[in-house]
Coordinates of C-alpha atoms and ligand atoms in Angstrom, one line a residue:
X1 CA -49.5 149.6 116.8
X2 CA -52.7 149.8 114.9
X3 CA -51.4 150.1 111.6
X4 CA -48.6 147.7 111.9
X5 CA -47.3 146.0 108.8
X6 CA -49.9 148.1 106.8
X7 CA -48.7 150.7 103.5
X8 CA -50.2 154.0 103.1
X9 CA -50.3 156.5 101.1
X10 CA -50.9 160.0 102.2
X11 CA -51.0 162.8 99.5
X12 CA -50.4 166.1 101.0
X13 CA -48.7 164.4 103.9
X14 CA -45.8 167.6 104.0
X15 CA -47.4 170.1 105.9
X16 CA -50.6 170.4 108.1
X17 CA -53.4 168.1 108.8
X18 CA -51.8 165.2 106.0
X19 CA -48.3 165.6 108.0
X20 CA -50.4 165.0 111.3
X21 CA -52.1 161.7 109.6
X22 CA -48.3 160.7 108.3
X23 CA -46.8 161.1 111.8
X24 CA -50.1 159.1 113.7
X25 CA -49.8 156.1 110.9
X26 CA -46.0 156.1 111.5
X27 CA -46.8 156.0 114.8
X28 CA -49.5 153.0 114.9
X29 CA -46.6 151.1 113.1
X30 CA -47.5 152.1 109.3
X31 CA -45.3 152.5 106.7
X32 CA -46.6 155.8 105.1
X33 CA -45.3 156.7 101.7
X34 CA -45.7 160.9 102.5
X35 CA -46.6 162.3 98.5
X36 CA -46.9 166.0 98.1
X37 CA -46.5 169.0 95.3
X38 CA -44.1 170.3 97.7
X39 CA -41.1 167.5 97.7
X40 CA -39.0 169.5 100.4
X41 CA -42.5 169.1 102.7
X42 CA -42.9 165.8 102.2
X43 CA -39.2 164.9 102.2
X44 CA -39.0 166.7 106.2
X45 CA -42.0 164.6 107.1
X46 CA -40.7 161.2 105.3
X47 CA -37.2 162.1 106.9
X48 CA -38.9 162.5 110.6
X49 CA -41.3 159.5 110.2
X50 CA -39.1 157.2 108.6
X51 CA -40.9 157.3 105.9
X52 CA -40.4 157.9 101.7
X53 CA -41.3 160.6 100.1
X54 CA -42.3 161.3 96.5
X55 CA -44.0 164.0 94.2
X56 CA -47.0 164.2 93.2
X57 CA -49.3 166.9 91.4
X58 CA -52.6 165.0 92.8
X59 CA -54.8 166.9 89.7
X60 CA -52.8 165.3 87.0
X61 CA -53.2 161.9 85.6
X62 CA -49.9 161.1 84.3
X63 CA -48.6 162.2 88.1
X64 CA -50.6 160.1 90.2
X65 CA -50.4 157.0 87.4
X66 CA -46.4 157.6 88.4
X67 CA -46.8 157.5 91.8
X68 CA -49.2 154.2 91.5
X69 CA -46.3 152.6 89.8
X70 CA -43.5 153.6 91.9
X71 CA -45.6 152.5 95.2
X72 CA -47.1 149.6 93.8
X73 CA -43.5 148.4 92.3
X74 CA -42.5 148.3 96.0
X75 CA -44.8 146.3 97.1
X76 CA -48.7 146.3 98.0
X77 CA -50.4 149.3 99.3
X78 CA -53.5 149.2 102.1
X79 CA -54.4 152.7 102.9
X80 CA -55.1 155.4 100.5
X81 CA -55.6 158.8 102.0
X82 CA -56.6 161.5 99.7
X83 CA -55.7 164.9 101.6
X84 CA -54.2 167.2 99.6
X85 CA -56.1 170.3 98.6
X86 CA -56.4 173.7 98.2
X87 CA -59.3 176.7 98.2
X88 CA -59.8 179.7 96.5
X89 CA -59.7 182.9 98.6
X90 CA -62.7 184.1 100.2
X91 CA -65.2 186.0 97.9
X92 CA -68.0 186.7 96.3
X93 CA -69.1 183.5 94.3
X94 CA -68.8 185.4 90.8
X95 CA -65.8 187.0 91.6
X96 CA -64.1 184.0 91.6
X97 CA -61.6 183.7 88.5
X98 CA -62.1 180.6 86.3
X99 CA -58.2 179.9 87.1
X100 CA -58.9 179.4 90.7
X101 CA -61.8 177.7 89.8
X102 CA -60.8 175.4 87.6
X103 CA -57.7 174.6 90.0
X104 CA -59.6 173.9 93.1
X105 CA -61.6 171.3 91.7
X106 CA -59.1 169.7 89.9
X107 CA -56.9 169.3 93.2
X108 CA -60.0 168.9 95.0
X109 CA -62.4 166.3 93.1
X110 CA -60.6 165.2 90.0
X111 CA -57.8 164.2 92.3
X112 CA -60.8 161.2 93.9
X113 CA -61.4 160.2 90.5
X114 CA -57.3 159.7 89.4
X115 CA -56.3 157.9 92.7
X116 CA -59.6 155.8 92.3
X117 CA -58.4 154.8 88.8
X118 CA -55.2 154.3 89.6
X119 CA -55.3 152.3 93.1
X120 CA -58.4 150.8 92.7
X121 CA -57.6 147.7 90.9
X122 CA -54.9 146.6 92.8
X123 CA -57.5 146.8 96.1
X124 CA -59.8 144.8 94.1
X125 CA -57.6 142.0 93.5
X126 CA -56.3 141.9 96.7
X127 CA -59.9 141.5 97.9
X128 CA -58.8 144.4 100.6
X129 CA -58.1 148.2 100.9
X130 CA -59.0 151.3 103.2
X131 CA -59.6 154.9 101.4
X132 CA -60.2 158.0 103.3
X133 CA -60.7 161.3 102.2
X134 CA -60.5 164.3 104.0
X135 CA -63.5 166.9 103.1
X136 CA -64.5 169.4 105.4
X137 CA -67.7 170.7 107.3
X138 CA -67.7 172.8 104.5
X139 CA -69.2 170.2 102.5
X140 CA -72.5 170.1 104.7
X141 CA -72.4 173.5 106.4
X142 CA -71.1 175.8 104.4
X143 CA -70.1 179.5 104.9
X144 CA -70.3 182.0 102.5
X145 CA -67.7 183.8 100.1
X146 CA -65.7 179.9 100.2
X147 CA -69.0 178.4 97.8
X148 CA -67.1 176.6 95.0
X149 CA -64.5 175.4 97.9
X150 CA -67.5 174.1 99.8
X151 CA -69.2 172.7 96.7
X152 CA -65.6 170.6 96.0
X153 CA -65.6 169.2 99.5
X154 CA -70.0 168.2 99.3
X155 CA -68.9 166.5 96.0
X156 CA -65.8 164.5 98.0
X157 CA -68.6 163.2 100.4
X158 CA -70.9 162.1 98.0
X159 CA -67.9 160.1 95.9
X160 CA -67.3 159.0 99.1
X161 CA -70.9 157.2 99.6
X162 CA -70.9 156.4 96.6
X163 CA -67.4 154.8 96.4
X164 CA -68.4 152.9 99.8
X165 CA -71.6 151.1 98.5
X166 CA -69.7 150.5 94.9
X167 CA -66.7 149.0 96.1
X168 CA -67.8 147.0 99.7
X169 CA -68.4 143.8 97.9
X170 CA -64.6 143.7 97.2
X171 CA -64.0 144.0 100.7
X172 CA -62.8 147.9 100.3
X173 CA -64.0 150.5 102.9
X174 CA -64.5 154.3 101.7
X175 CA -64.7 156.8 104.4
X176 CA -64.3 160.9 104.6
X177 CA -63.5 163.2 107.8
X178 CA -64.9 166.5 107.7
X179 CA -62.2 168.4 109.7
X180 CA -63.4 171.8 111.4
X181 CA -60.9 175.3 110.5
X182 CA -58.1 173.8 112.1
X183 CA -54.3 175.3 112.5
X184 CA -52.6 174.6 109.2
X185 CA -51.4 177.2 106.7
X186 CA -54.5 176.6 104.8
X187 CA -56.5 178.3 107.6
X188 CA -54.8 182.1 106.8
X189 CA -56.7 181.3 103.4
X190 CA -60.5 180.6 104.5
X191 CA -60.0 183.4 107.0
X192 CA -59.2 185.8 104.2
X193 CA -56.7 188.1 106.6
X194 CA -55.5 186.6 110.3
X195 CA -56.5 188.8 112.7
X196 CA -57.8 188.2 116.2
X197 CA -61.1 189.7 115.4
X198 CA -61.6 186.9 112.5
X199 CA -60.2 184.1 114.7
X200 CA -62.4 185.0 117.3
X201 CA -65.6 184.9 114.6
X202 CA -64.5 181.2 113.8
X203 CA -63.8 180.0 117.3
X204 CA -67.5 181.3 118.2
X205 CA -69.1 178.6 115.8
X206 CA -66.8 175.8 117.2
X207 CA -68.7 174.4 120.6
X208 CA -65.9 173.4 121.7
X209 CA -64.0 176.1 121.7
X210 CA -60.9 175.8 119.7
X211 CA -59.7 175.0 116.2
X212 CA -59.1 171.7 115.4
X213 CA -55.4 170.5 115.0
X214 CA -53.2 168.0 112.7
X215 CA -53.2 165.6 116.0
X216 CA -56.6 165.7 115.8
X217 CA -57.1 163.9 112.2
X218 CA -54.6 162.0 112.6
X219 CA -56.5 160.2 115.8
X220 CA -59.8 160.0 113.2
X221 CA -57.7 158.7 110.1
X222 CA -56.2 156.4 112.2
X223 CA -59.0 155.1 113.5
X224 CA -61.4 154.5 110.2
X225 CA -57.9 153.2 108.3
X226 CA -57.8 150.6 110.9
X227 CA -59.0 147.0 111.6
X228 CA -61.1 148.6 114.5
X229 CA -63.5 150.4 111.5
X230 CA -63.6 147.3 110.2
X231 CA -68.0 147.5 109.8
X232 CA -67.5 151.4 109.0
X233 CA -67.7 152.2 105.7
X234 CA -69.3 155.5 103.8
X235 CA -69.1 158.0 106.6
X236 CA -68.4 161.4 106.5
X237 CA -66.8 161.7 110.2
X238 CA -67.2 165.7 111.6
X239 CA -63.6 166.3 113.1
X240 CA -65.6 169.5 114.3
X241 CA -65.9 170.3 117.9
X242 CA -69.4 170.5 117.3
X243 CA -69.3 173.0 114.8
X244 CA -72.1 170.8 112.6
X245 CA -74.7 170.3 115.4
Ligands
NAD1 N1 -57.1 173.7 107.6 C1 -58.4 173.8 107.6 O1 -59.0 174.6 108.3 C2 -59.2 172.7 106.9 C3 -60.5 172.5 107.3 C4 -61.3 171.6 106.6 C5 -60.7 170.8 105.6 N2 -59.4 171.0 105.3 C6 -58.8 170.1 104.3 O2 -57.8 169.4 104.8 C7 -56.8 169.1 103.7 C8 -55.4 169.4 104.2 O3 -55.4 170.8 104.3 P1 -54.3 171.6 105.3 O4 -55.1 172.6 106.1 O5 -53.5 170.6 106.0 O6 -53.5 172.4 104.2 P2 -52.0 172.7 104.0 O7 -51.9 173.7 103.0 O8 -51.3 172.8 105.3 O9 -51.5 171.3 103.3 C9 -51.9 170.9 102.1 C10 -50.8 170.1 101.4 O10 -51.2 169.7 100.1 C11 -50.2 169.9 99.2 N3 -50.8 170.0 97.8 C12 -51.5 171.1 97.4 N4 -51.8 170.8 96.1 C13 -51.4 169.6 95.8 C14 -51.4 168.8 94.6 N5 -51.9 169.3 93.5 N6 -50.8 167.6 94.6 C15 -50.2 167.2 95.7 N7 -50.1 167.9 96.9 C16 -50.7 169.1 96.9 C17 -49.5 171.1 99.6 O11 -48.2 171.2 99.1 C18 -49.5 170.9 101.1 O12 -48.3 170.3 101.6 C19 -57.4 169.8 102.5 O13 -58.1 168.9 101.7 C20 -58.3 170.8 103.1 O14 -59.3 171.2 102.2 C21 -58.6 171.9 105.9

């Protein structure tokens, strides 16, 4: 019960590596508020976890100011996981539309900066408070046709550093995972097409052998959310089966 008595938060929690961190944290004796674009998602995972479950469009300011205020009405928050996020389809860099631009880094990046402004204050008054975001090896070893994707998740672990040294003298820890291609519904998009062939190509740059799972970052979440990381602050944590090395 490493989490007991502790509130989080974690956006995207409905499906996929943020369901896997929901269902650890519930697990460790956390009471995780599961907050997704997808309320029938996050609703299944809150209903399974014994959770609550609430929208949230994680790119817009008005949304997450909401959530703040419904979570923070309830009672104080401790962890603050920012997971949700998208990508654009593989491609070449210029073929990219400025739609899908524009949307993966506002559910990517600007999303930081609005649960930063909105939670941040009530972390610094209580002199205490755990964030963790969840990047990707994409942000330090990038493939190609994914490049604003990858830039997105390089700029999540620089706000992360940068977050960490800003905010440790109010006793708030910042850290980021960097999760490998893992089995999610997101992976059908990086891969462009599922097909053996393709899986095979992205297994081959994995040392260890296989994609990584929601189990898996929900073990690493848990363990930098917790009073164990307690001198761990401003890492960006490959989840990666050595796919980095
Ligand atoms: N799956 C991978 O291979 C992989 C690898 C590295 C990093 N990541 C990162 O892990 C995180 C989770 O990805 P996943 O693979 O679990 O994807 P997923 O698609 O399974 O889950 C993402 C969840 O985020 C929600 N979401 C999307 N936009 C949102 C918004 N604007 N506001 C609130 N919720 C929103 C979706 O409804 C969904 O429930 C993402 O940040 C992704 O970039 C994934």
């Amino acid at each position: 019960m490493r989490l007991a008595g502790k509130t989080a938060i974690v956006t995207g929690g409905g499906s996929g590596f943020g369901a896997g961190i929901a269902r650890k944290f519930a697990a460790e004796g956390c009471h995780v508020i599961v907050a997704d674009l997808n309320i029938d998602g996050a609703q299944h995972i809150a209903d399974e976890i014994g959770g609550r479950a609430l929208t949230c469009d994680v790119s817009d300011g008005a949304s997450v100011n909401y959530m703040a205020k419904s979570v923070l009405g309830a009672g104080p928050l401790d962890i603050l996981v920012n997971n949700a996020g998208i990508t654009h389809l593989p491609s070449a860099m210029e073929d990219v539309s400025e739609e899908d631009f524009d949307r993966v880094f506002a559910v990517n990046m600007k999303s930081v900066y609005l649960t930063a402004r909105a939670f941040v204050p009530h972390f610094k008054e209580r002199k205490r408070g755990a964030i963790l975001n969840v990047a990707s090896t994409a942000g330090v070893s990038p493939r190609p046709r994914l490049n604003w994707y990858n830039a997105s998740k390089g700029w999540m672990i620089t706000a992360t550093k940068t977050m960490a040294v800003e905010l440790a003298p109010d006793g708030i820890r910042v850290n980021a995972i960097n999760p490998v291609a893992g089995e999610t519904p997101l992976l059908k998009s990086f891969m462009g097409e599922d097909t053996p062939e393709i899986r095979a190509k992205f297994l081959s740059t994995i040392p260890l052998g296989r994609f990584s799972t929601p189990e898996d970052m929900g073990n690493a979440a848990c363990f930098l959310c917790s009073d164990e990381a307690s001198m761990i602050t401003g890492v960006a944590m490959e989840v990666d089966g050595g796919r980095c090395i």
